[in-house]
Amino acid sequence: MPTMPEALPVPVVDSHTHLDTTEHVAALPVAEALAKAAEVNVTRLAQIGCDVDGSRWAVEIARKHPEVIATVALHPNEAARLGDGLDAAIAAIAELAGDPQVRGIGETGLDYFRTKAGEGHDLQKRSFRAHIALAKEHDKTLVIHDRDAHDDILEVLDAEGCPERIIMHCFSGDADFARECVARGAWLSFPGPVTYKANEALREAARVTPADRILVETDAPYLVPVPWRGHPNASYVMPHTVRFLADLREEPLEEFCQRLTDNAFAAYGGAW
């Protein structure tokens, strides 16, 4: 695991993480992960559901730890795998959606990198539409996974109508796509790869994102920032990405950190 970075001057929110997978991949227990994050001023986290069991787990963790909120959903690749079981799984997510610990419906969306077949894409779109409906019904934030599917993400959103709050998780588009998403009311959440040398288009997207629409996430245990590329990620590593983005946008670090917290509270429907 990466060593501890210097603490941030103001508390920030990890807008998208997977404590369950981090514990499995990196042998980092939840209590230790939260304590280490708090030590560097990453004091609140959004635990993201990707299947029925993981969504239930997210709700339970949020009940036990007030610094954690939960989202519930079927990841698009999970939706593609379910086949005839998709409707039952969506119904199970719907049962969780109204829980007060649940602030978001996600991560849902489209993934054309791992799911390439036409039938899989159809299942993903059906799932995505159902999750959009749940977000509207329960006034929850829609957390979108978009991999190699920018145009279709916008097409589905425009056809269904956007919920009041949308987060583009692990934003991976260019400046033009950033503007399209912001025009639809989305917050853009930037992960560790914004620090990678090859990702200039992503950095340009971060530069043009309005100050009140930018978030930072870990997606731990994935997408670790420089200088720890190749290692497992965790919420306590997020200060590297935060500092990088503050420098990139030429914003004072303390002001940028406060903005990230304010934006996360707005994006997820209020403080926690």
PDB file of C-alpha atoms in Angstrom:
ATOM      1  CA  MET A   1       0.000   0.000   0.000  1.00  0.00           C
ATOM      2  CA  PRO A   2       1.113   3.612  -0.538  1.00  0.00           C
ATOM      3  CA  THR A   3       2.612   5.489   2.393  1.00  0.00           C
ATOM      4  CA  MET A   4       0.605   8.228   4.089  1.00  0.00           C
ATOM      5  CA  PRO A   5       0.653  11.580   2.258  1.00  0.00           C
ATOM      6  CA  GLU A   6       0.692  14.965   3.920  1.00  0.00           C
ATOM      7  CA  ALA A   7      -2.711  15.833   5.351  1.00  0.00           C
ATOM      8  CA  LEU A   8      -4.901  18.308   3.495  1.00  0.00           C
ATOM      9  CA  PRO A   9      -5.518  21.665   5.207  1.00  0.00           C
ATOM     10  CA  VAL A  10      -9.327  21.336   5.091  1.00  0.00           C
ATOM     11  CA  PRO A  11     -11.543  18.212   5.229  1.00  0.00           C
ATOM     12  CA  VAL A  12     -12.612  16.780   1.872  1.00  0.00           C
ATOM     13  CA  VAL A  13     -14.978  14.075   0.637  1.00  0.00           C
ATOM     14  CA  ASP A  14     -14.051  10.971  -1.360  1.00  0.00           C
ATOM     15  CA  SER A  15     -17.055  11.099  -3.668  1.00  0.00           C
ATOM     16  CA  HIS A  16     -16.758   7.485  -4.885  1.00  0.00           C
ATOM     17  CA  THR A  17     -15.016   4.535  -3.245  1.00  0.00           C
ATOM     18  CA  HIS A  18     -15.341   0.797  -2.699  1.00  0.00           C
ATOM     19  CA  LEU A  19     -14.413  -0.075   0.881  1.00  0.00           C
ATOM     20  CA  ASP A  20     -15.508  -3.672   0.411  1.00  0.00           C
ATOM     21  CA  THR A  21     -13.280  -4.299  -2.604  1.00  0.00           C
ATOM     22  CA  THR A  22     -10.404  -2.416  -0.982  1.00  0.00           C
ATOM     23  CA  GLU A  23     -10.619  -4.711   2.022  1.00  0.00           C
ATOM     24  CA  HIS A  24     -10.574  -7.746  -0.273  1.00  0.00           C
ATOM     25  CA  VAL A  25      -7.832  -6.570  -2.642  1.00  0.00           C
ATOM     26  CA  ALA A  26      -5.563  -4.692  -0.266  1.00  0.00           C
ATOM     27  CA  ALA A  27      -6.371  -6.360   3.083  1.00  0.00           C
ATOM     28  CA  LEU A  28      -7.318  -2.947   4.467  1.00  0.00           C
ATOM     29  CA  PRO A  29     -10.172  -3.346   6.973  1.00  0.00           C
ATOM     30  CA  VAL A  30     -12.963  -0.793   6.851  1.00  0.00           C
ATOM     31  CA  ALA A  31     -12.245   0.692  10.277  1.00  0.00           C
ATOM     32  CA  GLU A  32      -8.565   1.145   9.408  1.00  0.00           C
ATOM     33  CA  ALA A  33      -9.397   2.570   5.972  1.00  0.00           C
ATOM     34  CA  LEU A  34     -11.673   5.189   7.566  1.00  0.00           C
ATOM     35  CA  ALA A  35      -9.151   6.045  10.279  1.00  0.00           C
ATOM     36  CA  LYS A  36      -6.281   6.477   7.818  1.00  0.00           C
ATOM     37  CA  ALA A  37      -8.457   8.626   5.562  1.00  0.00           C
ATOM     38  CA  ALA A  38      -9.476  10.859   8.468  1.00  0.00           C
ATOM     39  CA  GLU A  39      -5.812  11.247   9.441  1.00  0.00           C
ATOM     40  CA  VAL A  40      -5.135  13.040   6.131  1.00  0.00           C
ATOM     41  CA  ASN A  41      -8.445  15.005   6.260  1.00  0.00           C
ATOM     42  CA  VAL A  42     -10.476  12.811   3.927  1.00  0.00           C
ATOM     43  CA  THR A  43     -13.262  12.740   6.476  1.00  0.00           C
ATOM     44  CA  ARG A  44     -16.317  11.597   4.508  1.00  0.00           C
ATOM     45  CA  LEU A  45     -16.840   8.924   1.883  1.00  0.00           C
ATOM     46  CA  ALA A  46     -19.486   7.690  -0.540  1.00  0.00           C
ATOM     47  CA  GLN A  47     -19.560   3.879  -0.574  1.00  0.00           C
ATOM     48  CA  ILE A  48     -20.784   2.717  -3.960  1.00  0.00           C
ATOM     49  CA  GLY A  49     -22.953  -0.317  -4.665  1.00  0.00           C
ATOM     50  CA  CYS A  50     -22.314  -2.372  -7.800  1.00  0.00           C
ATOM     51  CA  ASP A  51     -24.622  -5.375  -7.320  1.00  0.00           C
ATOM     52  CA  VAL A  52     -27.404  -6.434  -4.969  1.00  0.00           C
ATOM     53  CA  ASP A  53     -25.169  -7.871  -2.238  1.00  0.00           C
ATOM     54  CA  GLY A  54     -22.720  -4.977  -2.467  1.00  0.00           C
ATOM     55  CA  SER A  55     -25.551  -2.469  -2.280  1.00  0.00           C
ATOM     56  CA  ARG A  56     -26.919  -4.099   0.858  1.00  0.00           C
ATOM     57  CA  TRP A  57     -23.419  -4.043   2.337  1.00  0.00           C
ATOM     58  CA  ALA A  58     -23.093  -0.337   1.508  1.00  0.00           C
ATOM     59  CA  VAL A  59     -26.290   0.434   3.416  1.00  0.00           C
ATOM     60  CA  GLU A  60     -25.102  -1.517   6.463  1.00  0.00           C
ATOM     61  CA  ILE A  61     -21.705   0.211   6.476  1.00  0.00           C
ATOM     62  CA  ALA A  62     -23.397   3.610   6.260  1.00  0.00           C
ATOM     63  CA  ARG A  63     -25.547   2.683   9.257  1.00  0.00           C
ATOM     64  CA  LYS A  64     -22.446   1.813  11.279  1.00  0.00           C
ATOM     65  CA  HIS A  65     -20.282   4.756  10.227  1.00  0.00           C
ATOM     66  CA  PRO A  66     -21.839   8.243  10.094  1.00  0.00           C
ATOM     67  CA  GLU A  67     -18.994   9.531   7.892  1.00  0.00           C
ATOM     68  CA  VAL A  68     -20.135   7.148   5.135  1.00  0.00           C
ATOM     69  CA  ILE A  69     -23.126   7.425   2.817  1.00  0.00           C
ATOM     70  CA  ALA A  70     -24.344   4.639   0.530  1.00  0.00           C
ATOM     71  CA  THR A  71     -25.374   4.317  -3.077  1.00  0.00           C
ATOM     72  CA  VAL A  72     -27.133   1.275  -4.516  1.00  0.00           C
ATOM     73  CA  ALA A  73     -27.197  -0.061  -8.059  1.00  0.00           C
ATOM     74  CA  LEU A  74     -26.261  -2.671 -10.602  1.00  0.00           C
ATOM     75  CA  HIS A  75     -22.993  -1.834 -12.350  1.00  0.00           C
ATOM     76  CA  PRO A  76     -23.545  -1.883 -16.123  1.00  0.00           C
ATOM     77  CA  ASN A  77     -21.297  -4.920 -16.556  1.00  0.00           C
ATOM     78  CA  GLU A  78     -23.279  -6.671 -13.827  1.00  0.00           C
ATOM     79  CA  ALA A  79     -26.493  -5.817 -15.668  1.00  0.00           C
ATOM     80  CA  ALA A  80     -25.109  -7.318 -18.873  1.00  0.00           C
ATOM     81  CA  ARG A  81     -24.239 -10.572 -17.090  1.00  0.00           C
ATOM     82  CA  LEU A  82     -27.636 -11.026 -15.446  1.00  0.00           C
ATOM     83  CA  GLY A  83     -29.661 -11.792 -18.563  1.00  0.00           C
ATOM     84  CA  ASP A  84     -33.103 -13.020 -17.535  1.00  0.00           C
ATOM     85  CA  GLY A  85     -32.308 -12.186 -13.903  1.00  0.00           C
ATOM     86  CA  LEU A  86     -32.030  -8.452 -14.563  1.00  0.00           C
ATOM     87  CA  ASP A  87     -35.589  -7.536 -13.610  1.00  0.00           C
ATOM     88  CA  ALA A  88     -35.379  -9.343 -10.260  1.00  0.00           C
ATOM     89  CA  ALA A  89     -32.089  -7.628  -9.470  1.00  0.00           C
ATOM     90  CA  ILE A  90     -33.512  -4.209 -10.346  1.00  0.00           C
ATOM     91  CA  ALA A  91     -36.451  -4.953  -8.042  1.00  0.00           C
ATOM     92  CA  ALA A  92     -34.004  -5.735  -5.223  1.00  0.00           C
ATOM     93  CA  ILE A  93     -32.230  -2.422  -5.783  1.00  0.00           C
ATOM     94  CA  ALA A  94     -35.594  -0.663  -5.793  1.00  0.00           C
ATOM     95  CA  GLU A  95     -36.303  -2.092  -2.318  1.00  0.00           C
ATOM     96  CA  LEU A  96     -33.102  -0.459  -1.045  1.00  0.00           C
ATOM     97  CA  ALA A  97     -33.516   2.851  -2.848  1.00  0.00           C
ATOM     98  CA  GLY A  98     -35.755   4.470  -0.249  1.00  0.00           C
ATOM     99  CA  ASP A  99     -33.485   3.726   2.726  1.00  0.00           C
ATOM    100  CA  PRO A 100     -32.420   6.959   4.465  1.00  0.00           C
ATOM    101  CA  GLN A 101     -28.769   5.843   4.360  1.00  0.00           C
ATOM    102  CA  VAL A 102     -28.948   5.780   0.563  1.00  0.00           C
ATOM    103  CA  ARG A 103     -28.021   9.079  -1.073  1.00  0.00           C
ATOM    104  CA  GLY A 104     -27.490   7.850  -4.604  1.00  0.00           C
ATOM    105  CA  ILE A 105     -28.535   5.391  -7.290  1.00  0.00           C
ATOM    106  CA  GLY A 106     -25.350   4.143  -8.867  1.00  0.00           C
ATOM    107  CA  GLU A 107     -23.033   3.248 -10.186  1.00  0.00           C
ATOM    108  CA  THR A 108     -25.171   2.658 -13.211  1.00  0.00           C
ATOM    109  CA  GLY A 109     -24.678   3.577 -16.842  1.00  0.00           C
ATOM    110  CA  LEU A 110     -22.933   2.040 -19.833  1.00  0.00           C
ATOM    111  CA  ASP A 111     -19.605   0.237 -20.274  1.00  0.00           C
ATOM    112  CA  TYR A 112     -18.637  -0.656 -23.829  1.00  0.00           C
ATOM    113  CA  PHE A 113     -15.052  -1.550 -22.879  1.00  0.00           C
ATOM    114  CA  ARG A 114     -15.789  -4.806 -21.068  1.00  0.00           C
ATOM    115  CA  THR A 115     -19.237  -5.492 -22.518  1.00  0.00           C
ATOM    116  CA  LYS A 116     -19.019  -5.536 -26.300  1.00  0.00           C
ATOM    117  CA  ALA A 117     -21.968  -7.646 -27.471  1.00  0.00           C
ATOM    118  CA  GLY A 118     -25.133  -5.974 -28.717  1.00  0.00           C
ATOM    119  CA  GLU A 119     -27.319  -7.960 -26.327  1.00  0.00           C
ATOM    120  CA  GLY A 120     -25.151  -6.843 -23.418  1.00  0.00           C
ATOM    121  CA  HIS A 121     -25.504  -3.233 -24.503  1.00  0.00           C
ATOM    122  CA  ASP A 122     -29.281  -3.617 -24.639  1.00  0.00           C
ATOM    123  CA  LEU A 123     -29.344  -5.018 -21.093  1.00  0.00           C
ATOM    124  CA  GLN A 124     -27.150  -2.168 -19.886  1.00  0.00           C
ATOM    125  CA  LYS A 125     -29.451   0.426 -21.434  1.00  0.00           C
ATOM    126  CA  ARG A 126     -32.527  -1.208 -19.917  1.00  0.00           C
ATOM    127  CA  SER A 127     -30.849  -1.218 -16.511  1.00  0.00           C
ATOM    128  CA  PHE A 128     -29.665   2.383 -16.917  1.00  0.00           C
ATOM    129  CA  ARG A 129     -33.190   3.567 -17.737  1.00  0.00           C
ATOM    130  CA  ALA A 130     -34.577   1.748 -14.698  1.00  0.00           C
ATOM    131  CA  HIS A 131     -31.968   3.341 -12.431  1.00  0.00           C
ATOM    132  CA  ILE A 132     -32.747   6.796 -13.815  1.00  0.00           C
ATOM    133  CA  ALA A 133     -36.401   6.189 -12.922  1.00  0.00           C
ATOM    134  CA  LEU A 134     -35.436   5.136  -9.380  1.00  0.00           C
ATOM    135  CA  ALA A 135     -33.319   8.251  -8.900  1.00  0.00           C
ATOM    136  CA  LYS A 136     -36.268  10.416  -9.889  1.00  0.00           C
ATOM    137  CA  GLU A 137     -38.798   8.463  -7.829  1.00  0.00           C
ATOM    138  CA  HIS A 138     -36.752   8.649  -4.621  1.00  0.00           C
ATOM    139  CA  ASP A 139     -35.031  12.005  -5.223  1.00  0.00           C
ATOM    140  CA  LYS A 140     -31.595  10.394  -5.120  1.00  0.00           C
ATOM    141  CA  THR A 141     -28.418  11.359  -6.932  1.00  0.00           C
ATOM    142  CA  LEU A 142     -27.744   9.423 -10.120  1.00  0.00           C
ATOM    143  CA  VAL A 143     -24.128   8.166 -10.155  1.00  0.00           C
ATOM    144  CA  ILE A 144     -23.108   7.346 -13.725  1.00  0.00           C
ATOM    145  CA  HIS A 145     -20.431   4.913 -14.901  1.00  0.00           C
ATOM    146  CA  ASP A 146     -19.408   5.799 -18.461  1.00  0.00           C
ATOM    147  CA  ARG A 147     -16.688   3.855 -20.226  1.00  0.00           C
ATOM    148  CA  ASP A 148     -16.304   4.251 -23.980  1.00  0.00           C
ATOM    149  CA  ALA A 149     -19.996   5.188 -24.216  1.00  0.00           C
ATOM    150  CA  HIS A 150     -20.131   9.000 -24.076  1.00  0.00           C
ATOM    151  CA  ASP A 151     -22.644   9.538 -26.871  1.00  0.00           C
ATOM    152  CA  ASP A 152     -25.030   6.815 -25.728  1.00  0.00           C
ATOM    153  CA  ILE A 153     -24.915   8.056 -22.126  1.00  0.00           C
ATOM    154  CA  LEU A 154     -26.122  11.463 -23.284  1.00  0.00           C
ATOM    155  CA  GLU A 155     -28.687   9.911 -25.616  1.00  0.00           C
ATOM    156  CA  VAL A 156     -30.269   7.859 -22.812  1.00  0.00           C
ATOM    157  CA  LEU A 157     -30.225  10.808 -20.403  1.00  0.00           C
ATOM    158  CA  ASP A 158     -31.869  13.072 -22.948  1.00  0.00           C
ATOM    159  CA  ALA A 159     -34.504  10.485 -23.802  1.00  0.00           C
ATOM    160  CA  GLU A 160     -35.389   9.704 -20.178  1.00  0.00           C
ATOM    161  CA  GLY A 161     -34.899  13.172 -18.735  1.00  0.00           C
ATOM    162  CA  CYS A 162     -32.179  13.962 -16.222  1.00  0.00           C
ATOM    163  CA  PRO A 163     -32.752  13.570 -12.485  1.00  0.00           C
ATOM    164  CA  GLU A 164     -32.177  16.678 -10.388  1.00  0.00           C
ATOM    165  CA  ARG A 165     -28.653  15.575  -9.372  1.00  0.00           C
ATOM    166  CA  ILE A 166     -26.152  13.664 -11.532  1.00  0.00           C
ATOM    167  CA  ILE A 167     -22.535  12.702 -10.881  1.00  0.00           C
ATOM    168  CA  MET A 168     -20.330  11.585 -13.744  1.00  0.00           C
ATOM    169  CA  HIS A 169     -18.170   9.133 -11.812  1.00  0.00           C
ATOM    170  CA  CYS A 170     -14.566   8.679 -12.921  1.00  0.00           C
ATOM    171  CA  PHE A 171     -14.954  11.328 -15.577  1.00  0.00           C
ATOM    172  CA  SER A 172     -13.043  10.199 -18.658  1.00  0.00           C
ATOM    173  CA  GLY A 173     -14.070  12.572 -21.420  1.00  0.00           C
ATOM    174  CA  ASP A 174     -12.524  15.629 -23.008  1.00  0.00           C
ATOM    175  CA  ALA A 175     -13.398  19.295 -22.531  1.00  0.00           C
ATOM    176  CA  ASP A 176     -16.267  19.185 -25.035  1.00  0.00           C
ATOM    177  CA  PHE A 177     -17.870  16.220 -23.286  1.00  0.00           C
ATOM    178  CA  ALA A 178     -17.352  17.948 -19.934  1.00  0.00           C
ATOM    179  CA  ARG A 179     -19.340  20.915 -21.207  1.00  0.00           C
ATOM    180  CA  GLU A 180     -22.118  18.624 -22.486  1.00  0.00           C
ATOM    181  CA  CYS A 181     -22.401  16.956 -19.080  1.00  0.00           C
ATOM    182  CA  VAL A 182     -22.370  20.227 -17.149  1.00  0.00           C
ATOM    183  CA  ALA A 183     -25.068  21.565 -19.474  1.00  0.00           C
ATOM    184  CA  ARG A 184     -27.255  18.704 -18.229  1.00  0.00           C
ATOM    185  CA  GLY A 185     -26.599  19.650 -14.609  1.00  0.00           C
ATOM    186  CA  ALA A 186     -23.910  17.093 -13.808  1.00  0.00           C
ATOM    187  CA  TRP A 187     -21.042  17.214 -11.360  1.00  0.00           C
ATOM    188  CA  LEU A 188     -17.797  15.779 -12.772  1.00  0.00           C
ATOM    189  CA  SER A 189     -15.766  13.540 -10.460  1.00  0.00           C
ATOM    190  CA  PHE A 190     -12.060  13.219 -11.267  1.00  0.00           C
ATOM    191  CA  PRO A 191      -9.972  10.201 -10.195  1.00  0.00           C
ATOM    192  CA  GLY A 192      -6.240   9.459 -10.047  1.00  0.00           C
ATOM    193  CA  PRO A 193      -5.686   9.062 -13.818  1.00  0.00           C
ATOM    194  CA  VAL A 194      -5.947  12.844 -14.233  1.00  0.00           C
ATOM    195  CA  THR A 195      -2.369  12.792 -12.889  1.00  0.00           C
ATOM    196  CA  TYR A 196      -1.086  10.413 -15.604  1.00  0.00           C
ATOM    197  CA  LYS A 197       1.193  11.976 -18.193  1.00  0.00           C
ATOM    198  CA  ALA A 198      -0.786  10.757 -21.222  1.00  0.00           C
ATOM    199  CA  ASN A 199      -4.142  12.179 -20.082  1.00  0.00           C
ATOM    200  CA  GLU A 200      -3.887  15.783 -21.284  1.00  0.00           C
ATOM    201  CA  ALA A 201      -7.449  15.735 -22.654  1.00  0.00           C
ATOM    202  CA  LEU A 202      -8.708  14.773 -19.197  1.00  0.00           C
ATOM    203  CA  ARG A 203      -6.711  17.577 -17.621  1.00  0.00           C
ATOM    204  CA  GLU A 204      -8.227  20.038 -20.064  1.00  0.00           C
ATOM    205  CA  ALA A 205     -11.670  18.775 -19.018  1.00  0.00           C
ATOM    206  CA  ALA A 206     -10.725  19.438 -15.394  1.00  0.00           C
ATOM    207  CA  ARG A 207      -9.594  22.960 -16.287  1.00  0.00           C
ATOM    208  CA  VAL A 208     -12.917  23.868 -17.919  1.00  0.00           C
ATOM    209  CA  THR A 209     -15.157  22.295 -15.260  1.00  0.00           C
ATOM    210  CA  PRO A 210     -16.963  25.064 -13.343  1.00  0.00           C
ATOM    211  CA  ALA A 211     -15.803  25.553  -9.774  1.00  0.00           C
ATOM    212  CA  ASP A 212     -19.157  24.472  -8.356  1.00  0.00           C
ATOM    213  CA  ARG A 213     -19.277  21.264 -10.446  1.00  0.00           C
ATOM    214  CA  ILE A 214     -15.962  19.541  -9.686  1.00  0.00           C
ATOM    215  CA  LEU A 215     -15.512  16.537  -7.388  1.00  0.00           C
ATOM    216  CA  VAL A 216     -12.585  14.234  -6.597  1.00  0.00           C
ATOM    217  CA  GLU A 217     -12.765  10.501  -5.988  1.00  0.00           C
ATOM    218  CA  THR A 218     -10.526   7.504  -5.511  1.00  0.00           C
ATOM    219  CA  ASP A 219     -12.622   4.662  -6.981  1.00  0.00           C
ATOM    220  CA  ALA A 220     -10.436   2.664  -4.580  1.00  0.00           C
ATOM    221  CA  PRO A 221      -8.885   0.186  -4.803  1.00  0.00           C
ATOM    222  CA  TYR A 222      -8.517   1.206  -8.452  1.00  0.00           C
ATOM    223  CA  LEU A 223      -7.122   4.248 -10.322  1.00  0.00           C
ATOM    224  CA  VAL A 224      -4.396   5.228  -7.885  1.00  0.00           C
ATOM    225  CA  PRO A 225      -2.757   8.603  -8.639  1.00  0.00           C
ATOM    226  CA  VAL A 226       0.876   9.354  -9.364  1.00  0.00           C
ATOM    227  CA  PRO A 227       3.301   8.637  -7.693  1.00  0.00           C
ATOM    228  CA  TRP A 228       1.727   5.297  -6.698  1.00  0.00           C
ATOM    229  CA  ARG A 229       0.615   3.975 -10.069  1.00  0.00           C
ATOM    230  CA  GLY A 230       0.558   0.185  -9.991  1.00  0.00           C
ATOM    231  CA  HIS A 231      -0.322   0.009  -6.285  1.00  0.00           C
ATOM    232  CA  PRO A 232      -3.735  -0.468  -4.651  1.00  0.00           C
ATOM    233  CA  ASN A 233      -5.649   2.722  -3.992  1.00  0.00           C
ATOM    234  CA  ALA A 234      -7.452   3.858  -0.837  1.00  0.00           C
ATOM    235  CA  SER A 235      -9.219   6.993   0.346  1.00  0.00           C
ATOM    236  CA  TYR A 236      -6.173   8.127   2.331  1.00  0.00           C
ATOM    237  CA  VAL A 237      -4.239   8.416  -0.967  1.00  0.00           C
ATOM    238  CA  MET A 238      -6.654  11.017  -2.371  1.00  0.00           C
ATOM    239  CA  PRO A 239      -4.631  14.085  -1.235  1.00  0.00           C
ATOM    240  CA  HIS A 240      -2.261  13.457  -4.158  1.00  0.00           C
ATOM    241  CA  THR A 241      -5.105  13.958  -6.645  1.00  0.00           C
ATOM    242  CA  VAL A 242      -6.534  16.918  -4.748  1.00  0.00           C
ATOM    243  CA  ARG A 243      -3.206  18.759  -4.699  1.00  0.00           C
ATOM    244  CA  PHE A 244      -2.618  18.000  -8.371  1.00  0.00           C
ATOM    245  CA  LEU A 245      -5.996  19.424  -9.382  1.00  0.00           C
ATOM    246  CA  ALA A 246      -5.623  22.517  -7.214  1.00  0.00           C
ATOM    247  CA  ASP A 247      -2.312  23.254  -8.935  1.00  0.00           C
ATOM    248  CA  LEU A 248      -3.758  22.461 -12.372  1.00  0.00           C
ATOM    249  CA  ARG A 249      -6.648  24.860 -11.855  1.00  0.00           C
ATOM    250  CA  GLU A 250      -4.398  27.436 -10.164  1.00  0.00           C
ATOM    251  CA  GLU A 251      -6.593  27.549  -7.074  1.00  0.00           C
ATOM    252  CA  PRO A 252      -5.362  27.933  -3.484  1.00  0.00           C
ATOM    253  CA  LEU A 253      -5.367  24.480  -1.907  1.00  0.00           C
ATOM    254  CA  GLU A 254      -7.451  25.402   1.136  1.00  0.00           C
ATOM    255  CA  GLU A 255     -10.131  27.058  -0.994  1.00  0.00           C
ATOM    256  CA  PHE A 256     -10.178  24.126  -3.406  1.00  0.00           C
ATOM    257  CA  CYS A 257     -10.600  21.624  -0.558  1.00  0.00           C
ATOM    258  CA  GLN A 258     -13.497  23.579   0.899  1.00  0.00           C
ATOM    259  CA  ARG A 259     -15.081  23.760  -2.541  1.00  0.00           C
ATOM    260  CA  LEU A 260     -14.813  19.984  -2.951  1.00  0.00           C
ATOM    261  CA  THR A 261     -16.651  19.424   0.314  1.00  0.00           C
ATOM    262  CA  ASP A 262     -19.348  21.965  -0.532  1.00  0.00           C
ATOM    263  CA  ASN A 263     -19.778  20.404  -3.970  1.00  0.00           C
ATOM    264  CA  ALA A 264     -20.013  16.862  -2.595  1.00  0.00           C
ATOM    265  CA  PHE A 265     -22.711  17.930  -0.138  1.00  0.00           C
ATOM    266  CA  ALA A 266     -24.640  19.588  -2.963  1.00  0.00           C
ATOM    267  CA  ALA A 267     -24.179  16.651  -5.317  1.00  0.00           C
ATOM    268  CA  TYR A 268     -25.405  14.117  -2.773  1.00  0.00           C
ATOM    269  CA  GLY A 269     -28.359  16.130  -1.534  1.00  0.00           C
ATOM    270  CA  GLY A 270     -26.972  17.654   1.664  1.00  0.00           C
ATOM    271  CA  ALA A 271     -24.288  17.437   4.329  1.00  0.00           C
ATOM    272  CA  TRP A 272     -23.544  14.303   6.350  1.00  0.00           C
TER     273      TRP A 272
END
